[in-house]
CSV table of C-alpha atoms in Angstrom, one decimal:
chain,number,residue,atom,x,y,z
A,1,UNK,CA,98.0,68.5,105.8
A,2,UNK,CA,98.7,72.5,105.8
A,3,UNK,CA,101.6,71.4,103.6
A,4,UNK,CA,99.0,70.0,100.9
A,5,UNK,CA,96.3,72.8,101.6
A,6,UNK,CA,99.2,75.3,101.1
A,7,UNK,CA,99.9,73.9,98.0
A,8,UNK,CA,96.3,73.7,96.2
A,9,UNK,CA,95.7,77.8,97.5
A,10,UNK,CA,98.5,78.4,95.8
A,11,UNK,CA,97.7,76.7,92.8
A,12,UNK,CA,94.4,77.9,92.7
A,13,UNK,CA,95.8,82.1,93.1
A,14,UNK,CA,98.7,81.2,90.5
A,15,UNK,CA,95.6,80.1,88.2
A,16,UNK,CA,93.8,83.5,89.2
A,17,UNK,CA,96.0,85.6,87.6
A,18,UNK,CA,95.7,84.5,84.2
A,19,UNK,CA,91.8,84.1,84.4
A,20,UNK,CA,91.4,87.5,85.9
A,21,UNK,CA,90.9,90.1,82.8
A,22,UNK,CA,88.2,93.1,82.1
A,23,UNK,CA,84.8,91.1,81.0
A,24,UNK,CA,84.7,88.7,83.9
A,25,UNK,CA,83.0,88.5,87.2
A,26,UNK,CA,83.7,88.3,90.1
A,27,UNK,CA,81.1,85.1,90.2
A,28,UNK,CA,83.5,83.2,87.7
A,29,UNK,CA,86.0,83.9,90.3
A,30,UNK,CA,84.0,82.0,92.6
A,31,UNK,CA,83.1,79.0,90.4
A,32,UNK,CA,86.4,78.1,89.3
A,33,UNK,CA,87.9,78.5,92.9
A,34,UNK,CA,84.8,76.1,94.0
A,35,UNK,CA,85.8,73.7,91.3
A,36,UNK,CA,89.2,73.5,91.6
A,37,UNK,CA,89.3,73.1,95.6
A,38,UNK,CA,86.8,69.8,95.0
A,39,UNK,CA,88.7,68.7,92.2
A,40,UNK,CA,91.6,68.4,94.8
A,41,UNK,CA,89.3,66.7,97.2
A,42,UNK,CA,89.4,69.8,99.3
A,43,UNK,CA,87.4,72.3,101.2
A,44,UNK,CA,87.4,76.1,100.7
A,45,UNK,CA,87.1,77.0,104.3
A,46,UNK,CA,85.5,80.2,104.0
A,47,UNK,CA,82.8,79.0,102.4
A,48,UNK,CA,79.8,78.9,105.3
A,49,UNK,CA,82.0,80.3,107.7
A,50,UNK,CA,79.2,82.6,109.9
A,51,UNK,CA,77.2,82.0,106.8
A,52,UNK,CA,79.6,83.9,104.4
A,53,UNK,CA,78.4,82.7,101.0
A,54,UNK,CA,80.9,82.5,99.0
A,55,UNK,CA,84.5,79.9,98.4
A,56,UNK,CA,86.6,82.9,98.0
A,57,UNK,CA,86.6,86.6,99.0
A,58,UNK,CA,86.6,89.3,95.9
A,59,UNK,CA,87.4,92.8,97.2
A,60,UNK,CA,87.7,95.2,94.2
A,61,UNK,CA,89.3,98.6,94.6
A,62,UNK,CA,88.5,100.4,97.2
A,63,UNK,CA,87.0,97.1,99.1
A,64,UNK,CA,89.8,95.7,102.0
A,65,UNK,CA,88.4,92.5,102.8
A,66,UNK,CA,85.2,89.9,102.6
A,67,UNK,CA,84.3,91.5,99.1
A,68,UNK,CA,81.4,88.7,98.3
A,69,UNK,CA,81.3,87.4,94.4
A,70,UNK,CA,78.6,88.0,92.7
A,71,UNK,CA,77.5,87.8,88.6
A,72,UNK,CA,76.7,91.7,88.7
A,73,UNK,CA,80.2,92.9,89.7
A,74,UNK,CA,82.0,92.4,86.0
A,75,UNK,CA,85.6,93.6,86.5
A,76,UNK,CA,86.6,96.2,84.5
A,77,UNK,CA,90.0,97.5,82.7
A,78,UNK,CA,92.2,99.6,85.2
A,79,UNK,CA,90.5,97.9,88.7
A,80,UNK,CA,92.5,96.4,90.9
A,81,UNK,CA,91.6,92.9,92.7
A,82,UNK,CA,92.0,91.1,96.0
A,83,UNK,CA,91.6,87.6,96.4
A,84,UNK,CA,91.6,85.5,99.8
A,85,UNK,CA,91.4,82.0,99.8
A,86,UNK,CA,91.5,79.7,103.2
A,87,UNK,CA,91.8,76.2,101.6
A,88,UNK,CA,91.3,73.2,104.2
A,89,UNK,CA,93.0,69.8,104.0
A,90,UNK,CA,91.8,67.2,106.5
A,91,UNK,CA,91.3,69.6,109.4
A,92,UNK,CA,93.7,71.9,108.4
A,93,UNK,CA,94.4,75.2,106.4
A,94,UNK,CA,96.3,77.4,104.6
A,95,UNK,CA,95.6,81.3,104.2
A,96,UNK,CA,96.6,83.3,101.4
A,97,UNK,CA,95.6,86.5,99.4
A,98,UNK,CA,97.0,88.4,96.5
A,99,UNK,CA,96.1,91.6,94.8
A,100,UNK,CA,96.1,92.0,91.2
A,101,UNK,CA,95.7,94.4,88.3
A,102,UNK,CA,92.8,94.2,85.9
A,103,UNK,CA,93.7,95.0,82.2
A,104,UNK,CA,95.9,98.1,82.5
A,105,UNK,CA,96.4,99.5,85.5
A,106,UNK,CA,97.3,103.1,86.7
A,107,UNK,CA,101.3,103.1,87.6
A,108,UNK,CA,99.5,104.5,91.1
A,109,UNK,CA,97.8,101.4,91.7
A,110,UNK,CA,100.6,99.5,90.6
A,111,UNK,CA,102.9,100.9,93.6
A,112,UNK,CA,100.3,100.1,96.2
A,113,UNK,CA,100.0,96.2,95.1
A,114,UNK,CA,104.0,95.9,94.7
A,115,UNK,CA,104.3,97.9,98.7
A,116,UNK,CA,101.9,95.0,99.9
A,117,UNK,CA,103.7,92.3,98.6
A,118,UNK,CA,107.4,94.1,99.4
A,119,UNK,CA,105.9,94.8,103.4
A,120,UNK,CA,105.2,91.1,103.8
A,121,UNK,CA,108.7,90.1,102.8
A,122,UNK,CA,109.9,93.2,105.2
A,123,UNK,CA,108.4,91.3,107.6
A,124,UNK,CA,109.2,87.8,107.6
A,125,UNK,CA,112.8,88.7,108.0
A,126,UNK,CA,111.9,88.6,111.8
A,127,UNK,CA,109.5,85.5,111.4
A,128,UNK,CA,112.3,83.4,112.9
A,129,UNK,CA,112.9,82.0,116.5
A,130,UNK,CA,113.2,84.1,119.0
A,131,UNK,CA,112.6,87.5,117.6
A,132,UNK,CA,108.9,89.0,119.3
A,133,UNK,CA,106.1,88.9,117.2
A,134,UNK,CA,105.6,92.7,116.9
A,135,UNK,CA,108.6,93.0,115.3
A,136,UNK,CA,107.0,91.9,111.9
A,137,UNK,CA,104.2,94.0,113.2
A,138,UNK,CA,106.8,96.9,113.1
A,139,UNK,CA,109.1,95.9,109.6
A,140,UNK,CA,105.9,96.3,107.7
A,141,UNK,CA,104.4,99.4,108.8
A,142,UNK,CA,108.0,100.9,108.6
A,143,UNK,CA,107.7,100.0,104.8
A,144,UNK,CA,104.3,100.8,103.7
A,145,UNK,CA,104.6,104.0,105.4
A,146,UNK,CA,107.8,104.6,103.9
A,147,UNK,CA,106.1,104.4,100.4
A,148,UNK,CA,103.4,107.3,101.3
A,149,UNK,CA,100.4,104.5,101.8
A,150,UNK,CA,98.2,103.6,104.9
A,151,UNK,CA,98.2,100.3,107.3
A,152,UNK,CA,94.8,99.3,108.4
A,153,UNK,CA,94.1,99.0,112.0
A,154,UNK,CA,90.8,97.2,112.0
A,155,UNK,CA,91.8,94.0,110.7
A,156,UNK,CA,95.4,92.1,111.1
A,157,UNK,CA,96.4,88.7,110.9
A,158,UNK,CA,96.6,85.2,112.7
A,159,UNK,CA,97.1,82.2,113.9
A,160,UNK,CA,95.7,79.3,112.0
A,161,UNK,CA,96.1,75.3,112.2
A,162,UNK,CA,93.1,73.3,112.8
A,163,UNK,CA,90.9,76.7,112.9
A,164,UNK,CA,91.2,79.3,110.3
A,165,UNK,CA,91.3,82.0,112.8
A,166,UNK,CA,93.8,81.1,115.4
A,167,UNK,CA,96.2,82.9,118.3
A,168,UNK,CA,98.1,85.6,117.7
A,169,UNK,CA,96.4,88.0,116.1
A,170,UNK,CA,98.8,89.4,114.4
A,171,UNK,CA,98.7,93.7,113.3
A,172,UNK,CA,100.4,94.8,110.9
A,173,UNK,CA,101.6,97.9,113.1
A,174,UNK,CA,102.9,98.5,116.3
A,175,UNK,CA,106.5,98.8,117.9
A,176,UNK,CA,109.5,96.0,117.7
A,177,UNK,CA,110.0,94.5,120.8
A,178,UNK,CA,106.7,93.5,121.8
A,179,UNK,CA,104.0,90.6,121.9
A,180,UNK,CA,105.1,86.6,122.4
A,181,UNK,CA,108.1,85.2,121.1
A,182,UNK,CA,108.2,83.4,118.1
A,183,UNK,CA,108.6,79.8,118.6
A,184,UNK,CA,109.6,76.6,116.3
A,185,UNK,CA,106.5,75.5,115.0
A,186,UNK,CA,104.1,78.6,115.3
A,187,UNK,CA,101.7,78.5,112.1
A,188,UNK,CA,100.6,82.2,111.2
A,189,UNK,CA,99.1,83.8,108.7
A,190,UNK,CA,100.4,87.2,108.0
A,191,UNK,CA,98.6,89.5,105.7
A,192,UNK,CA,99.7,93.2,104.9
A,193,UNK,CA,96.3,94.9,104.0
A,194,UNK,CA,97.7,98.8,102.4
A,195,UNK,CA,95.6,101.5,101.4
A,196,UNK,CA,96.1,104.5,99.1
A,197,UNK,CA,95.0,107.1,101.6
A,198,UNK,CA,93.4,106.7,105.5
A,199,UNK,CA,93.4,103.6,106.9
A,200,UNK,CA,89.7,104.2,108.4
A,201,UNK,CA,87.0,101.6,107.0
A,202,UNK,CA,83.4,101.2,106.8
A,203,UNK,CA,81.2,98.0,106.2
A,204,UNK,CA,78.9,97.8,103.5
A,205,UNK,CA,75.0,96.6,104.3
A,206,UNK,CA,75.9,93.1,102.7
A,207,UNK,CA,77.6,92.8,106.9
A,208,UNK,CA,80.9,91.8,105.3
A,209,UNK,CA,82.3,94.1,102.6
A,210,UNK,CA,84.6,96.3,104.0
A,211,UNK,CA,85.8,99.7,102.3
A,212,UNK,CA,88.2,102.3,103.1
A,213,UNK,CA,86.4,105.4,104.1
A,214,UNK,CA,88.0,107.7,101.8
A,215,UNK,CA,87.4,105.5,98.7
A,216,UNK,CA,90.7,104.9,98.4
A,217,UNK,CA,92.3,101.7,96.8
A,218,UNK,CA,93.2,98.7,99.0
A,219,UNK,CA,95.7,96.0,98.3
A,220,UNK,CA,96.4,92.8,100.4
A,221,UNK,CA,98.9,90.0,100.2
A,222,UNK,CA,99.1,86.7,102.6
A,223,UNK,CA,101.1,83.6,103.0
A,224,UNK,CA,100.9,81.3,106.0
A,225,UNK,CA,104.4,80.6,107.5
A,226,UNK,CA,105.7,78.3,109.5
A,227,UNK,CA,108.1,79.5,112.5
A,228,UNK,CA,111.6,77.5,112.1
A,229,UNK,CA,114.4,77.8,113.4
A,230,UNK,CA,116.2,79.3,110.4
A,231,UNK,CA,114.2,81.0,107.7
A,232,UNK,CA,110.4,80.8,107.7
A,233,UNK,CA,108.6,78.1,105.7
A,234,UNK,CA,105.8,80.0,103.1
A,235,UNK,CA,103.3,77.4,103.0
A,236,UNK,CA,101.4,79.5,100.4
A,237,UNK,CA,104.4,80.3,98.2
């Protein structure tokens, strides 16, 4: 089942890309996120969830996480996107987010998207039997600070199965070595979320949109993985 939900988010982000230019909302986000998950006979699991509104979460520049679509927010050339989708299969669900450029984008901006995608595959080299789970904790703050940007603290990743939020969380800081050992089998989502400057955040009045303090840009990227015992399995990819 995460198998099949894994493939549809994918879909569904791959799909994304090409719809996402200057002129649209973040609303028509939404709608065609809503139709496609029912086409598949699917749920978008974050729909609902502690009454967010929304199938998919929008977060535009400077916004981390749990940006909420709406028909007012038209994208514009040069922003900078993230989209996170939990898609649900008969009880169970795949995580995944991507950031992407809007029109043309600065080669600043650029950077920070390519580092959060770069720091999850840093990662996932320890995502493997045996290692401890703070080792990808450790690989991708290595690498994003590496590249000059910031690793937020107030938000990490996590289990998931049966409940999109599941144990471990999972930070995308802290030193190798440390937290429970990776077994066959484990189901995580693990989510680099990057910013341009401090890694403080702030959320907006709407309860759920969160920001970086500084108004810097964000960037996030996500796959669920599956714990084997060779390399990981990306559900998502």
């Amino acid at each position: 089942m995460m198998h099949e939900a894994g493939k549809v988010n994918k879909l569904i982000l791959e799909g994304l890309k090409d719809l996402i230019k200057p002129g649209i909302s973040t609303m028509e986000i939404d709608d065609f996120v809503a139709e496609t998950v029912s086409r598949h006979g699917m749920k978008a699991s974050e729909k609902g969830y502690y009454d967010y509104p929304a199938s998919i979460c929008t977060s535009v520049n400077e916004e981390v996480v749990h940006g909420i679509p709406s028909k007012k927010r038209i994208l514009q050339d040069g922003d900078i996107i993230s989209l996170d989708l939990v898609v649900e299969y008969e009880g169970y669900m795949a995580d995944a987010a991507r950031t992407y450029g809007v029109g043309s984008i600065s080669p600043e901006a650029q950077h920070l998207i390519d580092t959060a995608e770069r720091s999850f595959f840093e990662g996932i080299k320890y995502a493997r039997e045996g290692y401890r789970l703070f080792d990808i904790s450790h690989a991708i703050q290595q690498y994003v600070e590496g590249e000059g940007f910031g690793v937020i603290r107030d938000y990490t990743g996590h289990g998931i199965g049966s409940e999109m939020h599941e144990d471990p969380p999972i930070p995308n800081y802290g030193k190798a070595g440390k937290g429970p050992r990776l077994q066959r089998g484990m189901t995580l989502a693990i989510e680099p979320m990057i910013t341009q400057g401090s890694y403080e955040t702030d959320t907006l009045t709407d309860n759920w949109t969160v920001v970086t303090k500084d108004g810097g840009l964000a960037a996030h990227y996500e796959n669920t993985v599956v714990i084997t015992d060779g390399e990981p399995e990306l559900l998502t990819l």
